[in-house]
Each structure stands twice: as C-alpha cells, then as structure tokens.
XYZ file of C-alpha atoms in Angstrom:
498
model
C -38.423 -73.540 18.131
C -36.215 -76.370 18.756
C -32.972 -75.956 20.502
C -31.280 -78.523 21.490
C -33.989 -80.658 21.871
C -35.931 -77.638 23.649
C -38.736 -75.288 22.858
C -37.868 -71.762 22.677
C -40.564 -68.847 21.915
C -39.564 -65.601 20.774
C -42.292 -64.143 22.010
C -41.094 -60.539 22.220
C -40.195 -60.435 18.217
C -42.142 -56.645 17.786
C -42.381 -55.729 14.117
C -40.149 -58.222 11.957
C -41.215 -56.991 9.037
C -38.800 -55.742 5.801
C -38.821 -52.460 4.822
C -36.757 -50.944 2.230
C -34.771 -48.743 4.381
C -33.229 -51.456 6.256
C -33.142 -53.336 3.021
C -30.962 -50.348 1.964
C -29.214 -49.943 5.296
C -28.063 -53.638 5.567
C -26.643 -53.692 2.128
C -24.663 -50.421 2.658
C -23.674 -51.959 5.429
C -22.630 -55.448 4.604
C -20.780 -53.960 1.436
C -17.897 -53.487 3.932
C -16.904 -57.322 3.524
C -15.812 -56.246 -0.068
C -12.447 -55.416 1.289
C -11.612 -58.582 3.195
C -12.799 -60.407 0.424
C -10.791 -58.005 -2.118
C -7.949 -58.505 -0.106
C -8.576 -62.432 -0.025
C -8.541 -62.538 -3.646
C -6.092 -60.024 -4.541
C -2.877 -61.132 -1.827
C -3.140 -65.264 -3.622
C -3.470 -63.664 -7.426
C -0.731 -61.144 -7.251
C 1.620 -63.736 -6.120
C 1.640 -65.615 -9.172
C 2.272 -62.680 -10.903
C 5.768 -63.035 -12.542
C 6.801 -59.310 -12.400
C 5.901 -59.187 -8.956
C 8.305 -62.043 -7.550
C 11.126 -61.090 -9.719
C 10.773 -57.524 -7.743
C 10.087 -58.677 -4.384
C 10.699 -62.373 -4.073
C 13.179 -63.863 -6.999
C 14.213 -66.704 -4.696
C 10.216 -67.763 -5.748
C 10.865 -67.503 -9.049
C 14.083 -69.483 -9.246
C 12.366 -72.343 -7.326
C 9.428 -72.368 -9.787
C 11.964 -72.536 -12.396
C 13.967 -75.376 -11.520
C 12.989 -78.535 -13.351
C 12.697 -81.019 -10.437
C 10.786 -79.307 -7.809
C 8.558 -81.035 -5.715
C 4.933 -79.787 -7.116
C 3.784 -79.392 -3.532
C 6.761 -77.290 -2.927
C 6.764 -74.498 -5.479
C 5.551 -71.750 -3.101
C 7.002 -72.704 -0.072
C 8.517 -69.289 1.272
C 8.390 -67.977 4.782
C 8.852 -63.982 3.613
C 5.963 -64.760 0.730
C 3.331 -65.911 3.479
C 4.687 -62.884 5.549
C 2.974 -60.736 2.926
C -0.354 -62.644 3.491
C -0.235 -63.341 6.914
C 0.799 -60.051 8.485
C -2.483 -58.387 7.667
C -3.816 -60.730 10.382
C -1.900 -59.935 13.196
C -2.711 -56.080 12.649
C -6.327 -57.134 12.272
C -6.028 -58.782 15.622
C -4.822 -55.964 17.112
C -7.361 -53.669 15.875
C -10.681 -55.927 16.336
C -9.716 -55.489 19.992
C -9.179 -51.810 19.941
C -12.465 -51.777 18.129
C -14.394 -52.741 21.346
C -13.296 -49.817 23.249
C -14.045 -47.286 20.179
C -17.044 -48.999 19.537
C -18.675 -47.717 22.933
C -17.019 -44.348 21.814
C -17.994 -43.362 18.834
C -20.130 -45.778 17.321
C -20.566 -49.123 15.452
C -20.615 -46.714 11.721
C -17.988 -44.510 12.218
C -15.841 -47.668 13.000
C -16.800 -49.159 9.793
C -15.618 -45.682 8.375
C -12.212 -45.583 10.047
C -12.014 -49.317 9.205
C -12.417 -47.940 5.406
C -10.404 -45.117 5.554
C -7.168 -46.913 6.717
C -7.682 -49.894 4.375
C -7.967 -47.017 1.554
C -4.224 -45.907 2.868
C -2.959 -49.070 2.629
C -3.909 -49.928 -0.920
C -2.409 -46.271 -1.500
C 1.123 -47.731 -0.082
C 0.776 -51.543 -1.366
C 0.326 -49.996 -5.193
C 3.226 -47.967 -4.894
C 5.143 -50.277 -3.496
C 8.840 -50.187 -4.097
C 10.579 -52.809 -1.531
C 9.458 -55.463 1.120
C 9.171 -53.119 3.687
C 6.134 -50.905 2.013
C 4.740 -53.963 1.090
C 4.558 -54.872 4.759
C 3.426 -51.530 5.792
C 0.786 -51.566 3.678
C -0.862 -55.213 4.712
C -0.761 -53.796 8.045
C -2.742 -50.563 7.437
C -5.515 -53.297 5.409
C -5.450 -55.324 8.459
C -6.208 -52.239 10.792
C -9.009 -51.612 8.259
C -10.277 -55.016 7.992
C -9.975 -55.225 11.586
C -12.655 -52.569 12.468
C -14.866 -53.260 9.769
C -15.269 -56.960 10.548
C -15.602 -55.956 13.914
C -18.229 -53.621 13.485
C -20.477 -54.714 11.003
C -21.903 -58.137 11.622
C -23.594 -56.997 15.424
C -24.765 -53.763 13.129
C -26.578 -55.632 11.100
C -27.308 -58.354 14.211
C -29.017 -54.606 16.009
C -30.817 -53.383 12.589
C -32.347 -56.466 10.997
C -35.762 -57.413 12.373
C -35.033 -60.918 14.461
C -37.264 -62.761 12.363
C -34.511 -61.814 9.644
C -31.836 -61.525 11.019
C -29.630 -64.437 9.624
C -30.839 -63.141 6.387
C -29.557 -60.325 6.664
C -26.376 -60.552 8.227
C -25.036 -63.832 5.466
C -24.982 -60.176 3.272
C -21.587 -59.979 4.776
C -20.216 -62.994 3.665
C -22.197 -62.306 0.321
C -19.723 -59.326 -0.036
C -16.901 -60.908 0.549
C -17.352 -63.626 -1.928
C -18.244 -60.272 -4.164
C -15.117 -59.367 -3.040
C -13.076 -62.752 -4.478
C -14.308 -63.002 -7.809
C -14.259 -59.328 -8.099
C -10.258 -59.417 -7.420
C -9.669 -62.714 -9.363
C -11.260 -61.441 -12.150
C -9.355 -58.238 -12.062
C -5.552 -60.246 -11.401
C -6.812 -62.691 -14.590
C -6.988 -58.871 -16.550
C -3.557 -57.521 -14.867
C -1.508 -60.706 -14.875
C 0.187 -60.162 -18.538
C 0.943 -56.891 -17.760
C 4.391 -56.012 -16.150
C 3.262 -53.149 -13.968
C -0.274 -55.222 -13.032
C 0.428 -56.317 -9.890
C 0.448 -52.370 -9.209
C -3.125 -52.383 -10.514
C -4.488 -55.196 -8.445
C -3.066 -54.477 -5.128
C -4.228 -50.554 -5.922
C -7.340 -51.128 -7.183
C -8.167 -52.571 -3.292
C -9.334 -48.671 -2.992
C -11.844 -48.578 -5.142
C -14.473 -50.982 -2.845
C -12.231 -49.238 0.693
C -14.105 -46.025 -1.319
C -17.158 -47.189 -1.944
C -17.861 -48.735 1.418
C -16.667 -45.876 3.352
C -18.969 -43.008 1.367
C -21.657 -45.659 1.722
C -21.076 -45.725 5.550
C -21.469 -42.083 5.975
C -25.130 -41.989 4.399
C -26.760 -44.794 7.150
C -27.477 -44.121 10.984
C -25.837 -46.059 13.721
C -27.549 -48.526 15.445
C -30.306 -47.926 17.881
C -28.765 -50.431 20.433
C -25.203 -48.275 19.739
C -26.964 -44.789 20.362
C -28.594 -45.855 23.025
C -25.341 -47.288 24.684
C -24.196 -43.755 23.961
C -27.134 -42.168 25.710
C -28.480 -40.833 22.128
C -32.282 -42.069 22.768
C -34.064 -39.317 20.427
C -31.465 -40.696 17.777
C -31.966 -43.933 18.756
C -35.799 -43.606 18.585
C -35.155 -42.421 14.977
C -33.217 -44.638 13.492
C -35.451 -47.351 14.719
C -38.465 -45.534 13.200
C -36.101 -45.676 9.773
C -35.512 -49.150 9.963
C -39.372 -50.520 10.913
C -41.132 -48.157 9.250
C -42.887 -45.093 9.800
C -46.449 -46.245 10.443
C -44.823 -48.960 13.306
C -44.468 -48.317 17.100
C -41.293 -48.813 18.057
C -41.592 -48.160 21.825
C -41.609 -51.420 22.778
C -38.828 -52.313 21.219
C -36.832 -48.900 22.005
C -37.810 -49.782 25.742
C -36.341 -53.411 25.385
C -32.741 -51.734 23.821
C -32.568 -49.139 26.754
C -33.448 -51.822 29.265
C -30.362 -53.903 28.674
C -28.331 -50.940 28.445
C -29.307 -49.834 32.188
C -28.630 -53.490 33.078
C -24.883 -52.635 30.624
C -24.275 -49.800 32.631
C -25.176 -50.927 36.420
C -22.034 -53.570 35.575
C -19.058 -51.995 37.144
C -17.127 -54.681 35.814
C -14.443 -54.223 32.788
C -15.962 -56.040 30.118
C -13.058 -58.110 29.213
C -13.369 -59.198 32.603
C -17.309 -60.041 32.929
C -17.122 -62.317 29.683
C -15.260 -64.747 31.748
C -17.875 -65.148 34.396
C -19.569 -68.638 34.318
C -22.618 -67.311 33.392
C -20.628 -66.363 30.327
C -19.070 -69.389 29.320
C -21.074 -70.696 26.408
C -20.935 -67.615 25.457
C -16.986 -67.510 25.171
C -16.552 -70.694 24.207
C -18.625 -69.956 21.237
C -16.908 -66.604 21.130
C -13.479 -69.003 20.558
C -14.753 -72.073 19.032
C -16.899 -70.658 15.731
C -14.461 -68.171 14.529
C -10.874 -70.760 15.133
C -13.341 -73.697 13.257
C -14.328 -71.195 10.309
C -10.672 -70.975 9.686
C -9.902 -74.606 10.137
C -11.802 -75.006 7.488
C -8.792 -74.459 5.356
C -11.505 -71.825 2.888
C -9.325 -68.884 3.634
C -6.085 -70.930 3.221
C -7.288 -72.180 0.164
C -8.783 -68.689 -1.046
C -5.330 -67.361 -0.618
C -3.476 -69.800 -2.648
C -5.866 -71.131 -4.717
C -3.852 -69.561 -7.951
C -0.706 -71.687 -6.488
C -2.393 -74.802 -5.315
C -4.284 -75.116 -8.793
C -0.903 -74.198 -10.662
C 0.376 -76.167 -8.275
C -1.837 -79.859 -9.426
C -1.476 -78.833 -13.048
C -3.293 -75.620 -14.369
C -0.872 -72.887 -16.606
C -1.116 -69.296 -14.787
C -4.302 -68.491 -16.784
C -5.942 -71.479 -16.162
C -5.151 -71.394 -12.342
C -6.483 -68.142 -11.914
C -9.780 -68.904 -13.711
C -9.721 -71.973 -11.359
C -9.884 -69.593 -8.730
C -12.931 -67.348 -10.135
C -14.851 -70.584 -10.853
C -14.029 -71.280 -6.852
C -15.336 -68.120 -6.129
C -18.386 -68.584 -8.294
C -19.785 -71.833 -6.662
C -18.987 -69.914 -3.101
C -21.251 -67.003 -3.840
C -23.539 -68.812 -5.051
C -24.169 -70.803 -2.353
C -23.983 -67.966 0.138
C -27.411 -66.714 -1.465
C -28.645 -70.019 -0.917
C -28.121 -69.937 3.219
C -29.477 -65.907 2.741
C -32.982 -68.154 1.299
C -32.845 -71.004 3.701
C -31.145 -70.021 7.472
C -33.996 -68.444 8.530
C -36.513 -71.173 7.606
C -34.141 -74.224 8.691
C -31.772 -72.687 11.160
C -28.291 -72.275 11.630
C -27.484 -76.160 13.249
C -28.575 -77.557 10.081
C -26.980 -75.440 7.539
C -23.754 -76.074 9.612
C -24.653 -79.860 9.842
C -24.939 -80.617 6.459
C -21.843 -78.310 5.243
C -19.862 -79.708 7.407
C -20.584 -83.077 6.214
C -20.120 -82.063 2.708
C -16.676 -80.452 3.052
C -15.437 -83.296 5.188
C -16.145 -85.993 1.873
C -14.657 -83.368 -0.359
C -11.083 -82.769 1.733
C -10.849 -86.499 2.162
C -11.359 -87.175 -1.640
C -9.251 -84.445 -2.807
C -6.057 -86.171 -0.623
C -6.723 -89.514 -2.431
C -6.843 -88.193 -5.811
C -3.739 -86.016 -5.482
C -2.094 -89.110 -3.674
C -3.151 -91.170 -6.698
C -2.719 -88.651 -9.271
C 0.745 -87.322 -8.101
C 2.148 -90.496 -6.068
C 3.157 -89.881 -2.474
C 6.256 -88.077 -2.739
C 4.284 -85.579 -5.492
C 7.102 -85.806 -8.064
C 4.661 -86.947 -10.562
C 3.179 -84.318 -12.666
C -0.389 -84.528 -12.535
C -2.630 -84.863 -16.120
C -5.429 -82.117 -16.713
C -8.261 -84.442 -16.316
C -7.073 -85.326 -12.366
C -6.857 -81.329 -12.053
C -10.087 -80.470 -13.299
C -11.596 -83.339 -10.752
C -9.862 -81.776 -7.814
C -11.343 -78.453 -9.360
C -14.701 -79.814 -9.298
C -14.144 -81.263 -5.492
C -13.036 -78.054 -4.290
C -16.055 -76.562 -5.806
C -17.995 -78.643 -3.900
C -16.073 -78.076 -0.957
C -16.330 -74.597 -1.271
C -20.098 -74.738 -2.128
C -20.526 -76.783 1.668
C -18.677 -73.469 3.097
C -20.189 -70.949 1.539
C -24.020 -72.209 3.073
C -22.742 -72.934 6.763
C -19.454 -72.097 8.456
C -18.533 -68.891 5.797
C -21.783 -66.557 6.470
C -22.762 -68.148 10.110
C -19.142 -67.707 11.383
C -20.161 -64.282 11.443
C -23.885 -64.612 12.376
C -23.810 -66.245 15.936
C -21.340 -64.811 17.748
C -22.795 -61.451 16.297
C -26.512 -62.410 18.211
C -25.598 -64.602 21.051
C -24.264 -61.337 23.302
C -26.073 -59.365 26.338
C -25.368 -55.713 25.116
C -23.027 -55.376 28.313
C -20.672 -58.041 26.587
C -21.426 -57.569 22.702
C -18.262 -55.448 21.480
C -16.388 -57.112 23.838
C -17.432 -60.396 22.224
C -17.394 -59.218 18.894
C -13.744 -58.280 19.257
C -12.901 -61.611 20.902
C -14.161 -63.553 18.256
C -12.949 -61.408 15.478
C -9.496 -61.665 16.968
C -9.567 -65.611 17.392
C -10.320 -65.704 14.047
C -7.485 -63.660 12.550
C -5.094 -65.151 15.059
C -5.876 -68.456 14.056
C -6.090 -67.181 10.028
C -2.170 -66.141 11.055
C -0.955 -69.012 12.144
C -2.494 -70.806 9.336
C -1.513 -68.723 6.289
C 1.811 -68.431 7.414
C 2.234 -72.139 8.059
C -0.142 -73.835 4.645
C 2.862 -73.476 2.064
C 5.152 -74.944 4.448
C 2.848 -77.202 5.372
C 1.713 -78.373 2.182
C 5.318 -78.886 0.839
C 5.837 -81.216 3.813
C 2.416 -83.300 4.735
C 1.769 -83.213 1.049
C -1.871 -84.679 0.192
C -1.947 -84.856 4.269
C -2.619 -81.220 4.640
C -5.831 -81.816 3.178
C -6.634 -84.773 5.671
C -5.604 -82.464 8.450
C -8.286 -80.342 7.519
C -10.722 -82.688 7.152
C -10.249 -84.291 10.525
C -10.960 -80.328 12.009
C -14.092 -80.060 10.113
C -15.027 -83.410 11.283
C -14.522 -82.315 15.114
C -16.154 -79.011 14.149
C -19.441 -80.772 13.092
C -19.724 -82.803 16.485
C -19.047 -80.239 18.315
C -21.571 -78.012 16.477
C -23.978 -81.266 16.765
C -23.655 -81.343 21.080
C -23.264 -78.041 21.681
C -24.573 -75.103 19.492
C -28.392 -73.932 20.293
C -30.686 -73.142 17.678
C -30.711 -69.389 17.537
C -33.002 -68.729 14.818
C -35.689 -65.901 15.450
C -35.235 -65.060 19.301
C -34.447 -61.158 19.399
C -31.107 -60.285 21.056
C -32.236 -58.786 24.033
C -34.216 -62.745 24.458
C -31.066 -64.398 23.533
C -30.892 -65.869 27.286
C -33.445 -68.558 26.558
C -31.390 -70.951 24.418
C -29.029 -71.275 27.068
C -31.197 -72.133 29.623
C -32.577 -74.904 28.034
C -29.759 -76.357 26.511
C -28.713 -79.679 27.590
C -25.471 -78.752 28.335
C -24.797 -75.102 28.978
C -27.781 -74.562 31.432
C -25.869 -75.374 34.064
C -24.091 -72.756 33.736
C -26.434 -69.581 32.963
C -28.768 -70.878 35.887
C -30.286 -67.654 37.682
C-alpha cells in the first residue's frame, strides 16, 4: 500500500469481512450526524423566515427592506450569527469534556447524553419567546452535538473491520447531509406559515429521538470495554460484530494489548499528545478538522438560503437552492462510501480539493461580473442559476473528500492511549474554527464582497498541498498497526523513530 511513496502491509487485518450486525450497528450509529446536519440546515432556513426576524431580529428585516442595500449586505448582523455561532463554542466545550467521560462511561452512552441534551434544546429553541432562550437553547444543541461528534466517528473507526473502515465511517457524513435536506425540505414546508419557524427549530427532536433510542439498542465498542476493563463484554461485542462462526482472539488480544501499553502511561493524556512522537499526530489532529471548515461548506450550508436570496433567488427559490445543494452533497458522499476504500483517502482529498478550488474562484468572477464590484447591481436569474450550478459542483468536490474524511483520519490515526484525547482535540479545532467563521461570513461577505469567495479558495488551495506533502495513505492498516505510515513517511519519520 502506498504511503507516501512507501509500502505499508496490513498484515494483521483478522476477519474484515461484513456482517449484518455491524452493518446494523454502524448505521445506528452514524445516524447520530442527523442532528448536526439538522441543525446545519435548520439555523440558515429559519433565518429567512419573515415571522421569525420580526420577533427576534426586526433590525434584519428593516435592512432587507430598504431599497438600496448592498446585496452582499442584507444579512450582515452580529446578534443573527450569534444564534448560529454560539452552538459552537458549547460544542467546543463539550467535545473536550467528552474525552474524560469517554474513558468513564463509554463511547455509546456519550452518543446518548449527546442526544438527550440536543433533544432539550430543540424543546427550548421551539418555545422560544426572546433572544435569551434562543441562546440557551443553541447551547444545549452544541453540548449535544459536541458529544455525539465526539463519540461516534472512533466508534465506528473500533467496530468496522479495517479493510472497511472508511466505508463505514463516511456513514457519518452520509447522515448529516440526511440531516440538510431533511431540514431544508422541512423550512421550504414551514416558511409560509407564521408560527413555522416554531416547527423547524422543534422538529430538531424528532432525529435527537431517533438517534438516542437507536443508541441504546447497540454495544459499546470492544476497544471502549476493554479500556474499561469489561473483556467478557468486550469479547462479545466483537463476536457480534465479526460474526459468530469467526475467532476473534486474535484480534481481542491486539485491543487489550494497547490498552496495557494505555494504562502503563502515567502521563495525562492531554499531556502525552504533545510528545514528539506525537506530532503528526497533532498536527493532523489541528490541521484536517480547521481545513474542513475553511472550506467555507459549513459557512455556506448555514447561509445558503441568504447567499442564494442574496445573488437573486425569491425566498422559495433560495431555499430550494439550498435542498438542490444538499442533494448533489449527499450524493456524492455515497460516492467516497464506494470508492475510499479502493483508491484511498489522499486521492479523494486530491481531486476534491482541486475541484472546489476552480469552483470558489469561478463563482467570485461571475458575481464580480454579474453584480459589478461594489454589488449594487442586481443580479439576472440566469447568472444565479450558474452560481447555483458552481456551488453544486463545489459542494459535490466536498462531499467525496474533506466532508466524510474530516472525520475519518483523525478518527484511525490514534494509539488507544491518545484516541479520546485526540478525538476531542480535533472535534474542538473544528468547532472553534466553525465559530470564528460563522460569526465572521456575513460580515465578511458584506465587506470583501466576491473576495470572500477567493479567500476561501486560496485555503483550499493550501489545504491540497499540504494534504499532497504530508498526509499518509491510511487505507486498510488496522488501528492498533496505525504506527507504520508514520514511519515511513518522508517527512514525519523523523519524528516517531523508536
């Protein structure tokens, strides 16, 4: 297997075969991405909703209705992107908290805490009756969205036979582009009623529900009940996952060996992962999750109903914009669950990357031709429906490399001493960066103009290099074998030498 121009043999892959119980476990699994993509969808449809800024932000609504504002401008409120971006600074909070429950109680019962609060905050958000609740209530989704996306991708990184594994784990993303079209399709039903805001930001219980009863029907992890010193449960679950007719001693003997190694380590965790030995670990840790968001997808994904009403699309039209967005991004997620596995992760993220660089340059030049520089000229339908069809594109490059492999390597690159502890870092880049981001894009876009969407393509350019010179193919190699890529990577082996 090449990485980085080296060999690699996963030559302790035990059973990889697929069985219908870890079919079944890794969807129930994976189905908790349906509330951050719920959320994604629902937080950028509601807030086109007129009913809802007259209630909560009417300065909005005056700005949208005076007759020469800036078109890259309309939106541009620092209390509206407080109502989007303070889920993320909960979620921050929580992914790190998760580590230390994780060893605790378990990689499920977080996902069922994580579905549980995020069920209390839709409560709060539907019933909403000032700012304040509204507030309240993104932070209990971010505490829920928090756990959940700490927990599950290294679940199903544990459960899913290596050979698998990226396979597997893209189910994730798959659920939280489920998520996206779900909720756009639900604010395109709501948005001519007065009280439908209510509905959509509600209805985020209904998957919070369905994930969390899910949860409570699979086992844990062997590599989490092992951690906890539950071996007989452990040996189980394993047995569940690769069948009953399969030996799974070998394999149980591999998970408690780096556990022993875990638990000789002294060392606080959040202090080991900054060894050198750990460094392309962290840097990956850092790098994937801040480049995923510096993608601009989630941005986008959040405003998509105002950026598309924004280049010329009615409130209708804009939010069917947005499902047709959401579309062309599932899609293509099933397209890396086909191929990552068979071509890798480098070259998924290669050629995406490539892709959504073209599209975020083109897009600035036709809304800089379309709308002049200053973007006081109203833009015609047929330049909107070609930025449509660019962002389509765009999101199509996303939704095959950085959207479900954000999630996949720093879920498998981890020794089980450092793997929550990981996890939680990278989890917590990537809302921290998502924060900074969403509460900045408005603001942003009213000021650079068609330049926000060169900004974004000069990250994903940098991104692809970097991804180019420095990521190892990881494709294949069990967790526990993980070690190998580093050592024969050009660059990083200096720095995991024995």
């Amino acid at each position: 297997m090449a990485v980085g121009g080296f060999a690699v043999d996963g030559s302790s892959n035990f059973h990889g075969r697929i069985t219908a119980s870890v079919v079944v476990t890794c969807i129930v699994a994976a189905s908790s991405g349906l509330i951050f993509g719920f959320d994604i969808g629902i937080s950028g449809g509601v807030t086109t909703m007129l009913p809802f800024l007259r209630k909560f932000f009417p300065s909005v609504l005056a700005k949208m209705m005076g007759a020469k504002t800036n078109m890259y401008c309309l939106y541009d409120s620092q209390v509206l992107t407080l109502f989007t971006s303070s889920l993320y600074i909960a979620g921050l909070a929580s992914s790190l908290v998760a580590s230390r429950l994780t060893s605790a109680i378990g990689r499920r019962n977080i996902m069922v805490l994580g579905g549980l609060t995020f069920l209390a905050g839709a409560g709060i958000n539907g019933g909403a009756e000032n700012i304040a609740m509204l507030i309240l209530g993104r932070i209990l989704l971010g505490f829920g969205v928090g756990f959940t996306n700490q927990a599950t991708p290294i679940y199903l990184s544990e459960v899913a036979p290596s050979k698998w594994r990226g396979a597997f784990n893209t189910g994730f993303q798959f659920f939280i582009g489920i998520g996206v079209v779900v909720s756009n399709c639900i604010n395109f039903g709501t948005t001519r009623l007065s009280w439908g805001w209510r509905l959509s930001l509600g209805l985020a219980g209904v998957p919070a529900a369905i994930m969390t009863i899910g949860a409570l029907f699979i086992t844990d992890s062997p590599s989490s009940l092992v951690e906890r010193g539950k071996i007989d449960k452990a040996r189980r679950s394993l047995q569940k996952v690769r069948g009953k007719d399969v030996d799974v001693e070998d394999e149980l003997s591999e998970i408690m060996k780096s556990s022993e190694i875990a638990k000789a380590s002294s060392e606080e965790p959040f202090l080991t992962i900054f060894e050198r030995k750990y460094r392309p670990h962290l840097v990956m840790a850092i790098a994937i999750p801040s480049f995923q968001q510096l993608t601009g997808i989630n941005i986008i994904a959040f405003y998509a109903p105002q950026l598309f009403q924004s280049v010329g699309f009615g409130n209708d039209s804009a939010l069917i914009a947005s499902i047709i967005l959401g579309m062309v991004n599932l899609g293509s997620i099933l397209v890396s669950t086909g191929v990552v596995d068979r071509y890798g992760r480098r070259s998924l993220f290669l050629v995406g990357g490539v892709l959504m660089f073209v599209c975020q340059i083109a897009v600035a030049f036709v809304l800089a031709y379309a709308s002049g520089v200053s973007g006081n000229r109203e833009i015609n339908r047929g330049y909107a429906i070609l930025v449509l069809a660019l962002m389509c594109i765009y999101a199509a490059g996303f939704g095959w490399s950085w959207g479900p492999l954000s999630w996949l390597i720093p879920s498998e690159i981890f020794p089980m001493k450092i793997r929550a502890t990981g996890q939680s870092i990278a989890i917590a880049m990537n809302f921290a960066v998502t924060f900074v981001l969403s509460q900045t894009f408005l603001t942003m876009l009213c000021h650079f103009k068609f330049g926000t969407f060169l900004f974004y393509a000069g990250w994903i350019g940098a991104m692809t290099i970097f991804i180019a010179l420095f990521l190892p193919e990881t494709k294949g190699i069990p967790l526990d074998s993980m070690y190998s890529v580093w050592q024969r990577h050009w660059f990083w082996r200096r720095f995991v030498k024995d």
